[in-house]
JSON list of C-alpha atoms and ligand atoms in Angstrom, two decimals:
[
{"chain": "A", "resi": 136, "resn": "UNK", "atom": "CA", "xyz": [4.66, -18.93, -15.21]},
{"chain": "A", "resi": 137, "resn": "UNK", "atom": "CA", "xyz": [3.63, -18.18, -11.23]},
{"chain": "A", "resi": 138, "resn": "UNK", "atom": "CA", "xyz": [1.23, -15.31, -10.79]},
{"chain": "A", "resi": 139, "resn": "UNK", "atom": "CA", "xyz": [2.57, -12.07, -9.28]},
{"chain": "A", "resi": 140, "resn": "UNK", "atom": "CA", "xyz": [2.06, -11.48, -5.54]},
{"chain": "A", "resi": 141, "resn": "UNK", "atom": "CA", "xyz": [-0.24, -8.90, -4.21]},
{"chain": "A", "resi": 142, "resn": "UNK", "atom": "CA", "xyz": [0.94, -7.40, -1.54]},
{"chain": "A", "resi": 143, "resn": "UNK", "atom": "CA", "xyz": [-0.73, -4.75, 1.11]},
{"chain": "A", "resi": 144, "resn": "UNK", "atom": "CA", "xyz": [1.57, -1.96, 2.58]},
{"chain": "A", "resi": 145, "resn": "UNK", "atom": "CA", "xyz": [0.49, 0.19, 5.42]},
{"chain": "A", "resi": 146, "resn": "UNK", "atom": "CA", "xyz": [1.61, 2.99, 7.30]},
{"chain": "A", "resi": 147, "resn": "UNK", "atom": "CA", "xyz": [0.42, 6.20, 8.93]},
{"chain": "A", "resi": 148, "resn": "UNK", "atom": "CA", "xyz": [1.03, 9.39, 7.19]},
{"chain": "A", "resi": 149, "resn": "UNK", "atom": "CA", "xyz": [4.57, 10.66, 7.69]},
{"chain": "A", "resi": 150, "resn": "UNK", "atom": "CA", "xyz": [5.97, 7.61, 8.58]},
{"chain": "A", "resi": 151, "resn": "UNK", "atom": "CA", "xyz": [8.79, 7.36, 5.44]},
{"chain": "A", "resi": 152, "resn": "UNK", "atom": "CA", "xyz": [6.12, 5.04, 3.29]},
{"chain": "A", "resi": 153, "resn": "UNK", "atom": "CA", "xyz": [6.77, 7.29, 0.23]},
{"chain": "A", "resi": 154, "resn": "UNK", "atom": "CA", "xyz": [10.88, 6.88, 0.95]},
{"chain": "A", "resi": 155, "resn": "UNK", "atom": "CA", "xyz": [10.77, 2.87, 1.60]},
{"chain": "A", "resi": 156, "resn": "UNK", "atom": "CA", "xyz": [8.39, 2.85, -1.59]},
{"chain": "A", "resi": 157, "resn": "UNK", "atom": "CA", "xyz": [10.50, 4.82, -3.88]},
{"chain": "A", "resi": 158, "resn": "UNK", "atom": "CA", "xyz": [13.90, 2.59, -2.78]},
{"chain": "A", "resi": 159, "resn": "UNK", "atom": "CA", "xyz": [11.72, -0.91, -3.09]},
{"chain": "A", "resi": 160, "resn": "UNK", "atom": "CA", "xyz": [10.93, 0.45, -6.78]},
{"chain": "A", "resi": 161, "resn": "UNK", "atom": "CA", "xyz": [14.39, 1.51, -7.33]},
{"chain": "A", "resi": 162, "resn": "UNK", "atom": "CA", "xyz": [15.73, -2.21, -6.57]},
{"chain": "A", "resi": 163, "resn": "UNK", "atom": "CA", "xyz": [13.20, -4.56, -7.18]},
{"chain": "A", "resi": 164, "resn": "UNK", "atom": "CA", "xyz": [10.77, -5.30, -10.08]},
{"chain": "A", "resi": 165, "resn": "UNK", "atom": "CA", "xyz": [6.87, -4.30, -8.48]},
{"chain": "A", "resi": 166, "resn": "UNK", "atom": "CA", "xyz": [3.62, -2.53, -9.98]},
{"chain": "A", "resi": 167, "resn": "UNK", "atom": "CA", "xyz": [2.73, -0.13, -7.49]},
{"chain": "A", "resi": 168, "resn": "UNK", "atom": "CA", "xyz": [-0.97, 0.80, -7.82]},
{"chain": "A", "resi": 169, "resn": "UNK", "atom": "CA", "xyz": [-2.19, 3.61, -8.80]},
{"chain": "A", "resi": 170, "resn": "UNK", "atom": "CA", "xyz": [-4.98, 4.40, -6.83]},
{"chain": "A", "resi": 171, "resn": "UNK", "atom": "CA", "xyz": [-8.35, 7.05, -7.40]},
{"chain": "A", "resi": 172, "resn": "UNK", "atom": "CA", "xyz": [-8.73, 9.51, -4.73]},
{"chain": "A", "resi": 173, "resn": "UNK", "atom": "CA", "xyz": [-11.31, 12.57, -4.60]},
{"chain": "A", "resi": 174, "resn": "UNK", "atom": "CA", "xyz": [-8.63, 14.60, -2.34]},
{"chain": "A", "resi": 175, "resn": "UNK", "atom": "CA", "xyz": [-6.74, 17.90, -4.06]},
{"chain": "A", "resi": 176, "resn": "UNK", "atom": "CA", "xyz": [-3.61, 16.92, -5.52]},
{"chain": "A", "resi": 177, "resn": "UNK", "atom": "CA", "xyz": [-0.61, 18.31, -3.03]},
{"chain": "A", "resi": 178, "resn": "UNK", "atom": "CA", "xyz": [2.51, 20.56, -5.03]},
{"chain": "A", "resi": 179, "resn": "UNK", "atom": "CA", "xyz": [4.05, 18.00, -7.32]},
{"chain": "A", "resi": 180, "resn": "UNK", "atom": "CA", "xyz": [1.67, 15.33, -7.87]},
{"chain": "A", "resi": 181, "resn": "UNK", "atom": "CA", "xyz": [0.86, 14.09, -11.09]},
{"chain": "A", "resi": 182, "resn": "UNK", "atom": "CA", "xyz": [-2.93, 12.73, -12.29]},
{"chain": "A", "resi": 183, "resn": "UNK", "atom": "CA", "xyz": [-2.05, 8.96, -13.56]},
{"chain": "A", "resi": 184, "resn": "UNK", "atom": "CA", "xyz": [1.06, 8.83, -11.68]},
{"chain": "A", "resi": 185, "resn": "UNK", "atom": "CA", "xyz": [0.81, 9.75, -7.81]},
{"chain": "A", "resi": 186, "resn": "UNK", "atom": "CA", "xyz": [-3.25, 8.89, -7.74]},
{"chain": "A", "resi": 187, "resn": "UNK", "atom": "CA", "xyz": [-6.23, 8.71, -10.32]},
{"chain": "A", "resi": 188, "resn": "UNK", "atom": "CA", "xyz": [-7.46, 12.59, -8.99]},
{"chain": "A", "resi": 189, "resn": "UNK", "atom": "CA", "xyz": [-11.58, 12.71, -9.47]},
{"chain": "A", "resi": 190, "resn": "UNK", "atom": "CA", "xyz": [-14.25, 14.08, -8.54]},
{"chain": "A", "resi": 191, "resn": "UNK", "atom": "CA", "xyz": [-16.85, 12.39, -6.12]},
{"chain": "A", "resi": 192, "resn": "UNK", "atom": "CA", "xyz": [-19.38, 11.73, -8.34]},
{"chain": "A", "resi": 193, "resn": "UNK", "atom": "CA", "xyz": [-16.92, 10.14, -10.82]},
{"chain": "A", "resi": 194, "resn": "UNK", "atom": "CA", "xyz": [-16.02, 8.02, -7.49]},
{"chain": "A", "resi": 195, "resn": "UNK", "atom": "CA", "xyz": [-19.46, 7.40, -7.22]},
{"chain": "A", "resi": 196, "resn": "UNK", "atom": "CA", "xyz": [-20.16, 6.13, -10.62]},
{"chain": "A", "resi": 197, "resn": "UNK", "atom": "CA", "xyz": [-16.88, 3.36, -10.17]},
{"chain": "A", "resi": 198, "resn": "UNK", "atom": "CA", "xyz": [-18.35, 2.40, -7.45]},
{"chain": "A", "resi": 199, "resn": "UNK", "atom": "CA", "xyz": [-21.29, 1.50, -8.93]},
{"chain": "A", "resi": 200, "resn": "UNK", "atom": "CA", "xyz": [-19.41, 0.15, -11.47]},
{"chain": "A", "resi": 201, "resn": "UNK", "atom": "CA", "xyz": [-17.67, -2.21, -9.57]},
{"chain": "A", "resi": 202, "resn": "UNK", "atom": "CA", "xyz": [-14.32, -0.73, -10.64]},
{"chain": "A", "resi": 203, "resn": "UNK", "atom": "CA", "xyz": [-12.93, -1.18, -7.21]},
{"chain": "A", "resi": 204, "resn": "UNK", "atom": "CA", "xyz": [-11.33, -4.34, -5.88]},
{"chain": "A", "resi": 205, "resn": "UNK", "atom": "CA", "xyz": [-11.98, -1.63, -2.18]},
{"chain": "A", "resi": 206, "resn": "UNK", "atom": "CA", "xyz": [-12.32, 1.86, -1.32]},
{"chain": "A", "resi": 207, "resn": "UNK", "atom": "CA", "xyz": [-12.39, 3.41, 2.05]},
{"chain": "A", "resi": 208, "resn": "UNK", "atom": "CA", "xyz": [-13.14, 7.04, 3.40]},
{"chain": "A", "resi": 209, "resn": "UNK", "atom": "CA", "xyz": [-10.53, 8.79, 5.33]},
{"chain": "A", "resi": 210, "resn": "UNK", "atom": "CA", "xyz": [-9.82, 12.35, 6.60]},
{"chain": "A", "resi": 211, "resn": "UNK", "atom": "CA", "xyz": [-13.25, 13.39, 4.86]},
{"chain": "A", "resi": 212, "resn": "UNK", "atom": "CA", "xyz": [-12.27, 11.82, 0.92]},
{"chain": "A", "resi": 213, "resn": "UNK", "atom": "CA", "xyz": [-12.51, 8.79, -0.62]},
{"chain": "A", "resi": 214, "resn": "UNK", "atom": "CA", "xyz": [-9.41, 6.33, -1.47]},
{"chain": "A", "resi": 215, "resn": "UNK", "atom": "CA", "xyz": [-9.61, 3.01, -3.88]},
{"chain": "A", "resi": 216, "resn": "UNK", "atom": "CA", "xyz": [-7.90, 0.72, -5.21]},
{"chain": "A", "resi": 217, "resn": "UNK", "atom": "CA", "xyz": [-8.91, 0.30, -8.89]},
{"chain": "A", "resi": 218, "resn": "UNK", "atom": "CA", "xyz": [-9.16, -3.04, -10.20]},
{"chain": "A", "resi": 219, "resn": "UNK", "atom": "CA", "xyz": [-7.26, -2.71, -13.67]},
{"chain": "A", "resi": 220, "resn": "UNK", "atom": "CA", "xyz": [-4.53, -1.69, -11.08]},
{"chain": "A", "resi": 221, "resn": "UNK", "atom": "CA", "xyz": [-4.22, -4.88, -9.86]},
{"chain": "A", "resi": 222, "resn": "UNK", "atom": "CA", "xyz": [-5.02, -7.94, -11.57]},
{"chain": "A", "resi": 223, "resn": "UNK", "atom": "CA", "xyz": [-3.62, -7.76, -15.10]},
{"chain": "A", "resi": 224, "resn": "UNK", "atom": "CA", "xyz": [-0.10, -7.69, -13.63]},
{"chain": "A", "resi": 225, "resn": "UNK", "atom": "CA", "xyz": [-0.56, -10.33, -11.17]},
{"chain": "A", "resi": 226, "resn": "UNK", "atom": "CA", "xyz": [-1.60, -12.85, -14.05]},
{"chain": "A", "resi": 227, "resn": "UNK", "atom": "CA", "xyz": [1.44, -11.90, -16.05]},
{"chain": "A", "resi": 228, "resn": "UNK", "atom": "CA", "xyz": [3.62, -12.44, -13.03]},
{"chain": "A", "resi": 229, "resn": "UNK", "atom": "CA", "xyz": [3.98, -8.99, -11.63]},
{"chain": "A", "resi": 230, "resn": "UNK", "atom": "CA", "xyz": [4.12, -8.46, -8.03]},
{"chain": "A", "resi": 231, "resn": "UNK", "atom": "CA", "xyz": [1.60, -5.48, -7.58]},
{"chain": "A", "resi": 232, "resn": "UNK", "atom": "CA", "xyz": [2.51, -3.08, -4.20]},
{"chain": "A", "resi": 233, "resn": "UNK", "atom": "CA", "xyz": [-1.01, -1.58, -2.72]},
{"chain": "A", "resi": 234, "resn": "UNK", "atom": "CA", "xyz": [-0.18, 1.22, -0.59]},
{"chain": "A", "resi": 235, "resn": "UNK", "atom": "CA", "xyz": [-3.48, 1.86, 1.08]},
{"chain": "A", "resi": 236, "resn": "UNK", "atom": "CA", "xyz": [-4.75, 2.42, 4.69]},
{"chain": "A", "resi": 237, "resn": "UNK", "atom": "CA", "xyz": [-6.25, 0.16, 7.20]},
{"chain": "A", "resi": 238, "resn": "UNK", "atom": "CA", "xyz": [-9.46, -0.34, 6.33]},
{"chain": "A", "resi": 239, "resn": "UNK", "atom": "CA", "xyz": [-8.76, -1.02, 2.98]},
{"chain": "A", "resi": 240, "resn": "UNK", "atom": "CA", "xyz": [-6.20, -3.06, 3.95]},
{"chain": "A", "resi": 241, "resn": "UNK", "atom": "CA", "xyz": [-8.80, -5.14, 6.04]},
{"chain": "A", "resi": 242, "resn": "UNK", "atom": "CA", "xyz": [-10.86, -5.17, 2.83]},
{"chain": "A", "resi": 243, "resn": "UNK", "atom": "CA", "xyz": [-8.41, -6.52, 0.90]},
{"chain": "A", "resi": 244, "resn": "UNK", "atom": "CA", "xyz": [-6.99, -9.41, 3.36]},
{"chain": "A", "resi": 245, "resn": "UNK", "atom": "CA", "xyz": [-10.96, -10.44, 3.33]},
{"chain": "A", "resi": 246, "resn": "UNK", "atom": "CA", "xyz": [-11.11, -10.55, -0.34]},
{"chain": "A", "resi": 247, "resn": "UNK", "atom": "CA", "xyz": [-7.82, -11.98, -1.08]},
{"chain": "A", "resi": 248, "resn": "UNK", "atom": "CA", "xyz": [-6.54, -13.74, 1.68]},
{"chain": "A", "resi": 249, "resn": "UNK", "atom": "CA", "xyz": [-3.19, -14.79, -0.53]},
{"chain": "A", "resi": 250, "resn": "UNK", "atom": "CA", "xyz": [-2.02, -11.34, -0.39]},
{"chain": "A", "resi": 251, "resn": "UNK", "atom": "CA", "xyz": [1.05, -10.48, 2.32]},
{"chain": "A", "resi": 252, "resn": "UNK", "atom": "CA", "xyz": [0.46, -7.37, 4.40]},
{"chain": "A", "resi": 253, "resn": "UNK", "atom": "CA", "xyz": [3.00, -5.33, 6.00]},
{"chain": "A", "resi": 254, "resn": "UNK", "atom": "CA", "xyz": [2.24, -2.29, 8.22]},
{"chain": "A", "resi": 255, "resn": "UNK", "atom": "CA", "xyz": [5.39, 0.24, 8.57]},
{"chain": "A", "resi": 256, "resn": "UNK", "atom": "CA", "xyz": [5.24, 1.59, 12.30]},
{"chain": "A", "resi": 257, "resn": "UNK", "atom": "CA", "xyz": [7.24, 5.14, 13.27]},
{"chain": "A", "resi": 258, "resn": "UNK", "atom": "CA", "xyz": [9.42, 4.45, 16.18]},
{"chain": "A", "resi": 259, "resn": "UNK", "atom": "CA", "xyz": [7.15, 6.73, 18.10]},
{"chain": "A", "resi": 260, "resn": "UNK", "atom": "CA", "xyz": [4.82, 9.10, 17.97]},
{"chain": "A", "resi": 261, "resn": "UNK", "atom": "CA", "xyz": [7.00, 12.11, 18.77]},
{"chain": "A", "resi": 262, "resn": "UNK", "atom": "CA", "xyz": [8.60, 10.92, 15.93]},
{"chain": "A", "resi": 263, "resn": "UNK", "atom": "CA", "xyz": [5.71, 10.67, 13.70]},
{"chain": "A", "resi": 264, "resn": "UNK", "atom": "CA", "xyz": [4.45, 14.11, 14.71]},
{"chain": "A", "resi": 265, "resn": "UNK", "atom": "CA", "xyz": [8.35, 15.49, 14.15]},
{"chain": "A", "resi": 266, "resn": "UNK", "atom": "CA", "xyz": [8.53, 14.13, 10.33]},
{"chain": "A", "resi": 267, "resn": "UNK", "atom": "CA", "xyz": [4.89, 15.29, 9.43]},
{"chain": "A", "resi": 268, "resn": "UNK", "atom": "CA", "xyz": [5.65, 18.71, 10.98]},
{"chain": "A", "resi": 269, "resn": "UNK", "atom": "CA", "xyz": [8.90, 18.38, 8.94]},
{"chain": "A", "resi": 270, "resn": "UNK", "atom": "CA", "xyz": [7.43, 17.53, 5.47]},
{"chain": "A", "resi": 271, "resn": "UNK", "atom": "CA", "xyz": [5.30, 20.63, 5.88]},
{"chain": "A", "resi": 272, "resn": "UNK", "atom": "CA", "xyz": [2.78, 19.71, 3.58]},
{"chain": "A", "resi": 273, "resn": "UNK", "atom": "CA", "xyz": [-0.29, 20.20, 6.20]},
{"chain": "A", "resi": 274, "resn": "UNK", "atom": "CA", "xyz": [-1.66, 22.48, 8.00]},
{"chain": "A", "resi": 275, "resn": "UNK", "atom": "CA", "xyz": [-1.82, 22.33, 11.86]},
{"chain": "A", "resi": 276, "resn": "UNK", "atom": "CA", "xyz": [-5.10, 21.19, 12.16]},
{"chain": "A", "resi": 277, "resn": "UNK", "atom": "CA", "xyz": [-4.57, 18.42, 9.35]},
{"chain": "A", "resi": 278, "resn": "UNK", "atom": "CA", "xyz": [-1.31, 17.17, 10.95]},
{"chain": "A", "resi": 279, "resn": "UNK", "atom": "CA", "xyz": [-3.59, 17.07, 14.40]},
{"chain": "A", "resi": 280, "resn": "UNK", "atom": "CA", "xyz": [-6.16, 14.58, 12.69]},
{"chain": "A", "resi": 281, "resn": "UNK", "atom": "CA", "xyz": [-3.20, 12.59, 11.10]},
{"chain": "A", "resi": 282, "resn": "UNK", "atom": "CA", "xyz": [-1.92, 11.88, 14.20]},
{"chain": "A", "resi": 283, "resn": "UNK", "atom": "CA", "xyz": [-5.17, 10.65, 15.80]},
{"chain": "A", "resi": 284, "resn": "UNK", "atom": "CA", "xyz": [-6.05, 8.61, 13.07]},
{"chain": "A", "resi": 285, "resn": "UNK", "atom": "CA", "xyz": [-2.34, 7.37, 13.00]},
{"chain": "A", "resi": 286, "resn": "UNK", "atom": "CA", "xyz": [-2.59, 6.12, 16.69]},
{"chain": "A", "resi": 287, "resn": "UNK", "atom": "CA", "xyz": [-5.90, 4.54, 15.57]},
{"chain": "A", "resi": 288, "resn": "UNK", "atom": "CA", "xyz": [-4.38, 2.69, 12.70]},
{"chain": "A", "resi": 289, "resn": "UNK", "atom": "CA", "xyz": [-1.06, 1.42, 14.64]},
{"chain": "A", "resi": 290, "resn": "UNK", "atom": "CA", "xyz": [-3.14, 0.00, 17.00]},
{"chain": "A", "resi": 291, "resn": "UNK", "atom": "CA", "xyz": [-4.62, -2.48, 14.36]},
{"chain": "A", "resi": 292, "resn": "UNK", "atom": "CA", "xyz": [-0.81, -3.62, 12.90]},
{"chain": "A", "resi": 293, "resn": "UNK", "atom": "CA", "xyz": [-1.39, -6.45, 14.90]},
{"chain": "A", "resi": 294, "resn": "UNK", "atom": "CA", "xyz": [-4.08, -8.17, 12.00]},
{"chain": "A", "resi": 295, "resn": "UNK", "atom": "CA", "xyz": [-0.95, -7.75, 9.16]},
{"chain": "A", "resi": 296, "resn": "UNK", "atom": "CA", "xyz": [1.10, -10.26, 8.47]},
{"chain": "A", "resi": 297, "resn": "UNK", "atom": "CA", "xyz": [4.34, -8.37, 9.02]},
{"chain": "A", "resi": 298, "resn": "UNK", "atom": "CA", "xyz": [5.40, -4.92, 11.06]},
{"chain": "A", "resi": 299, "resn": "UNK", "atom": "CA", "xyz": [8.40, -2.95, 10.18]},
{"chain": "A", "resi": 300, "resn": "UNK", "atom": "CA", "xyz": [9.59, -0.06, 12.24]},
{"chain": "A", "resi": 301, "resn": "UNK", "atom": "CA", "xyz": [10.78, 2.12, 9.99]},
{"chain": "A", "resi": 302, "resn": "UNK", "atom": "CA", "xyz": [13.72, 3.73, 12.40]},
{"chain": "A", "resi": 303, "resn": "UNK", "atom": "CA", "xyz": [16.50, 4.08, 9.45]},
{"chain": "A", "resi": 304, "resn": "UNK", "atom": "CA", "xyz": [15.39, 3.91, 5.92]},
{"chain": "A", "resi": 305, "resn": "UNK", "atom": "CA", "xyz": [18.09, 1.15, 4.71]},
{"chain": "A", "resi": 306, "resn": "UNK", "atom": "CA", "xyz": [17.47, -1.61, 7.82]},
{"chain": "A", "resi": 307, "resn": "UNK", "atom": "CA", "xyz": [13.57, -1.00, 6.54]},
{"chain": "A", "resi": 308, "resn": "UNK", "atom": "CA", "xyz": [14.16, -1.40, 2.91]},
{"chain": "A", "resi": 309, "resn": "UNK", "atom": "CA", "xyz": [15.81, -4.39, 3.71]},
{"chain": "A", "resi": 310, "resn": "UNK", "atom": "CA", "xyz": [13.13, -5.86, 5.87]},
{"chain": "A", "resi": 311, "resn": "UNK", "atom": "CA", "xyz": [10.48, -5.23, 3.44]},
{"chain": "A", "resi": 312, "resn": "UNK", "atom": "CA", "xyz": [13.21, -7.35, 1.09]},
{"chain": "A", "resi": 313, "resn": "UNK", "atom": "CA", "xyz": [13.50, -10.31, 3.35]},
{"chain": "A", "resi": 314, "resn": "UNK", "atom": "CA", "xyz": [9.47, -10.36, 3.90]},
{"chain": "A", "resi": 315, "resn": "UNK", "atom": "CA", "xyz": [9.69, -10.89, 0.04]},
{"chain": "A", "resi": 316, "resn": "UNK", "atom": "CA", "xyz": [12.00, -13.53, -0.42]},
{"chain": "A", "resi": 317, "resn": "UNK", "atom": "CA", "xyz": [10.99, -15.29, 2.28]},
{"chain": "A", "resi": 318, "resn": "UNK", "atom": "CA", "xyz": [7.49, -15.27, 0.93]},
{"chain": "A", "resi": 319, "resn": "UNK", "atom": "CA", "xyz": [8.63, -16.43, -2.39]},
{"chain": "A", "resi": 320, "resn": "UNK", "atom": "CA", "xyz": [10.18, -19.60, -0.81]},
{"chain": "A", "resi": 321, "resn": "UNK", "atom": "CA", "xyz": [6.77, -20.69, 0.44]},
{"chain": "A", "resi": 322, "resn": "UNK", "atom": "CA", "xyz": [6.42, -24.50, -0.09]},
{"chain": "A", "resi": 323, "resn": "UNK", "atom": "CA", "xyz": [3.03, -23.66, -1.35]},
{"chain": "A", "resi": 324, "resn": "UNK", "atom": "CA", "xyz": [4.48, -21.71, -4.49]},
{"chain": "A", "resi": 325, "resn": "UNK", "atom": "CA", "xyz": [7.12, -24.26, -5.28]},
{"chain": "A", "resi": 326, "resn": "UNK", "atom": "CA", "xyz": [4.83, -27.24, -6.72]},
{"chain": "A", "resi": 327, "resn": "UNK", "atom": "CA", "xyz": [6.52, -26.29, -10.07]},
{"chain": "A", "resi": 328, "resn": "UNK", "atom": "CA", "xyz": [10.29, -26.52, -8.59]},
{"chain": "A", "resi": 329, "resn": "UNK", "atom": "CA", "xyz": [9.22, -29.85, -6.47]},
{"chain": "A", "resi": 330, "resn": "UNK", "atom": "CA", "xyz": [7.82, -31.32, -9.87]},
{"chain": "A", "resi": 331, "resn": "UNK", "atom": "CA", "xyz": [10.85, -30.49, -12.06]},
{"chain": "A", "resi": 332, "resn": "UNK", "atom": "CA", "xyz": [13.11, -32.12, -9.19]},
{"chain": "A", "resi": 333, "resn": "UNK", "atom": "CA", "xyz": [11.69, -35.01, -9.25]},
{"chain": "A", "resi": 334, "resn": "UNK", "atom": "CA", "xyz": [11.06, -35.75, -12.83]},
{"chain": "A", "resi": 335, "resn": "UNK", "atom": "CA", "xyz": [13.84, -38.04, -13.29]},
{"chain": "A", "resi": 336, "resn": "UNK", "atom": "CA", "xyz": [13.54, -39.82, -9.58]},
{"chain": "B", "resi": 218, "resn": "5GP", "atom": "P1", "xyz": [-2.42, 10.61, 1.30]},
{"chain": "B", "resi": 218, "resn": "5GP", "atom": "O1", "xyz": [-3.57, 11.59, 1.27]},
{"chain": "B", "resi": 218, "resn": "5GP", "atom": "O2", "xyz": [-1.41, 10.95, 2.37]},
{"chain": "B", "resi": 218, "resn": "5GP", "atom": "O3", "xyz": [-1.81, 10.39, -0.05]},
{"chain": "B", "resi": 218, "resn": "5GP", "atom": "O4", "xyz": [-3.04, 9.18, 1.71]},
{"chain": "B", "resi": 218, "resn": "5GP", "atom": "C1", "xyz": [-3.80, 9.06, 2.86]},
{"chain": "B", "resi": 218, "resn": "5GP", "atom": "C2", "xyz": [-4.00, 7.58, 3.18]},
{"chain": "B", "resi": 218, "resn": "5GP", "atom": "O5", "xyz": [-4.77, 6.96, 2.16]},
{"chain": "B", "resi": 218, "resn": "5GP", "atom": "C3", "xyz": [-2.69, 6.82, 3.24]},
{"chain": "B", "resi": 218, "resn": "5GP", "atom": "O6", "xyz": [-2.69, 6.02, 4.41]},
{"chain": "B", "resi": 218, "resn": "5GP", "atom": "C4", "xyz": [-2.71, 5.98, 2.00]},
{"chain": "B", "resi": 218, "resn": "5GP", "atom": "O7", "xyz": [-2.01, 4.76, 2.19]},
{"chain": "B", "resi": 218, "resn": "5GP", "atom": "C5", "xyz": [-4.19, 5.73, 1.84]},
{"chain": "B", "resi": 218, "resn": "5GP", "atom": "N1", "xyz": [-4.57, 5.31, 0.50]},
{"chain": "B", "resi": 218, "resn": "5GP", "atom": "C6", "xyz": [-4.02, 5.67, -0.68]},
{"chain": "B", "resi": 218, "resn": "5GP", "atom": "N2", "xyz": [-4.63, 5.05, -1.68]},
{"chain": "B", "resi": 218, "resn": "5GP", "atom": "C7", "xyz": [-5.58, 4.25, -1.14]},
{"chain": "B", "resi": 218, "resn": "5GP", "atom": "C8", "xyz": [-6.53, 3.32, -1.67]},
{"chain": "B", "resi": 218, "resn": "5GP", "atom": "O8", "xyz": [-6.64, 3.07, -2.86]},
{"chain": "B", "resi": 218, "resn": "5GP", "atom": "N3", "xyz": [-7.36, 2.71, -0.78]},
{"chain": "B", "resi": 218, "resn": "5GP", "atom": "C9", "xyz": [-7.28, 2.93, 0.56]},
{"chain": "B", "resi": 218, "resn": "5GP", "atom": "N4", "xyz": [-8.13, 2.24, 1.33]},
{"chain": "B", "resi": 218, "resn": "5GP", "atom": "N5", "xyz": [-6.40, 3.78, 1.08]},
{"chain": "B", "resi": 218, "resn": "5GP", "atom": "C10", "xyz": [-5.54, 4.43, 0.25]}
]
């Protein structure tokens, strides 16, 4: 059986990553990592389902532990990706979605340079700041440092493997798709189909 893919999926806040995410899930067959984060939990998360929410010495202590394939700071808390996220579904053939930010992204190409990365770009930045301003989950200050930090990060999709403007949810959703499938058809993952075609040569 081929191991799953791991793949890395980007995107400033407010730029429809939760949407695209929820649709890929809906139609295709991923583990999306659950990650540990020391931030408050916003109305309607769930602990164990949204994010792993702890404390920062608990944080602390998994780093120490080595629990974290990587981890980055951002907007003053921690984020990581836990490793029991990760592996135990790739080696049974799981595809396993991180949805982390660039510098764990960076992290992650480094450490596993298999893995595909996509980065989801806004059309603009008007844009951007209309949907966060939308979602009204932040204050005004917060949605002020998401938007610097989101210029920051969009200037780095360049070191992905794959951008996707996410301009209409469906034409996105079907990108992220055709990333997929073209991935799968890889010559390097099809030893296994090669071999079984020529077996009787
Ligand atoms: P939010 O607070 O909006 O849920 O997430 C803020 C940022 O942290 C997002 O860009 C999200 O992708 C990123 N993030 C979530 N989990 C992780 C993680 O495990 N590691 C890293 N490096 N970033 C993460």
């Amino acid at each position: 059986m081929s191991k799953g893919r791991l793949i890395v999926f980007s995107a400033p806040s407010g730029c429809g990553k939760g949407t695209m995410l929820a649709e890929i899930l809906k139609h295709g067959n991923y583990h999306c990592s659950v990650s540990a984060t020391t931030r408050e939990p916003r109305h309607g998360e769930k602990n164990g389902v949204n994010y792993y929410f702890i404390s920062d010495e608990e944080f602390e202590q998994k780093i120490k532990e080595n629990a974290f394939l990587e981890y980055a700071g951002y907007c003053k808390h921690y984020y990581g990706t836990l490793l029991s996220e990760v592996d135990d579904y790739i080696e049974k053939g799981i595809d396993v979605i991180l949805e982390i930010e660039v510098q764990g992204a960076m992290k992650v190409m480094e450490k596993r340079p298999e893995a595909v990365s996509i980065f989801v770009i806004p059309p603009s930045i008007g844009e951007l700041k209309r949907r966060l301003k939308k979602r009204g989950t932040e204050s005004k200050e917060v949605i002020e440092e998401r938007i610097s930090e989101a210029a920051g990060e969009i200037a780095q999709a360049g070191k992905y493997n794959y951008v996707i403007v996410n301009d209409a949810l469906e034409n996105a959703v079907n990108d992220f798709f055709a990333i997929m499938r073209a991935e799968k058809l890889k010559a390097e993952f099809s030893g296994d189909i090669i071999n079984e075609v020529l077996k009787n040569a």
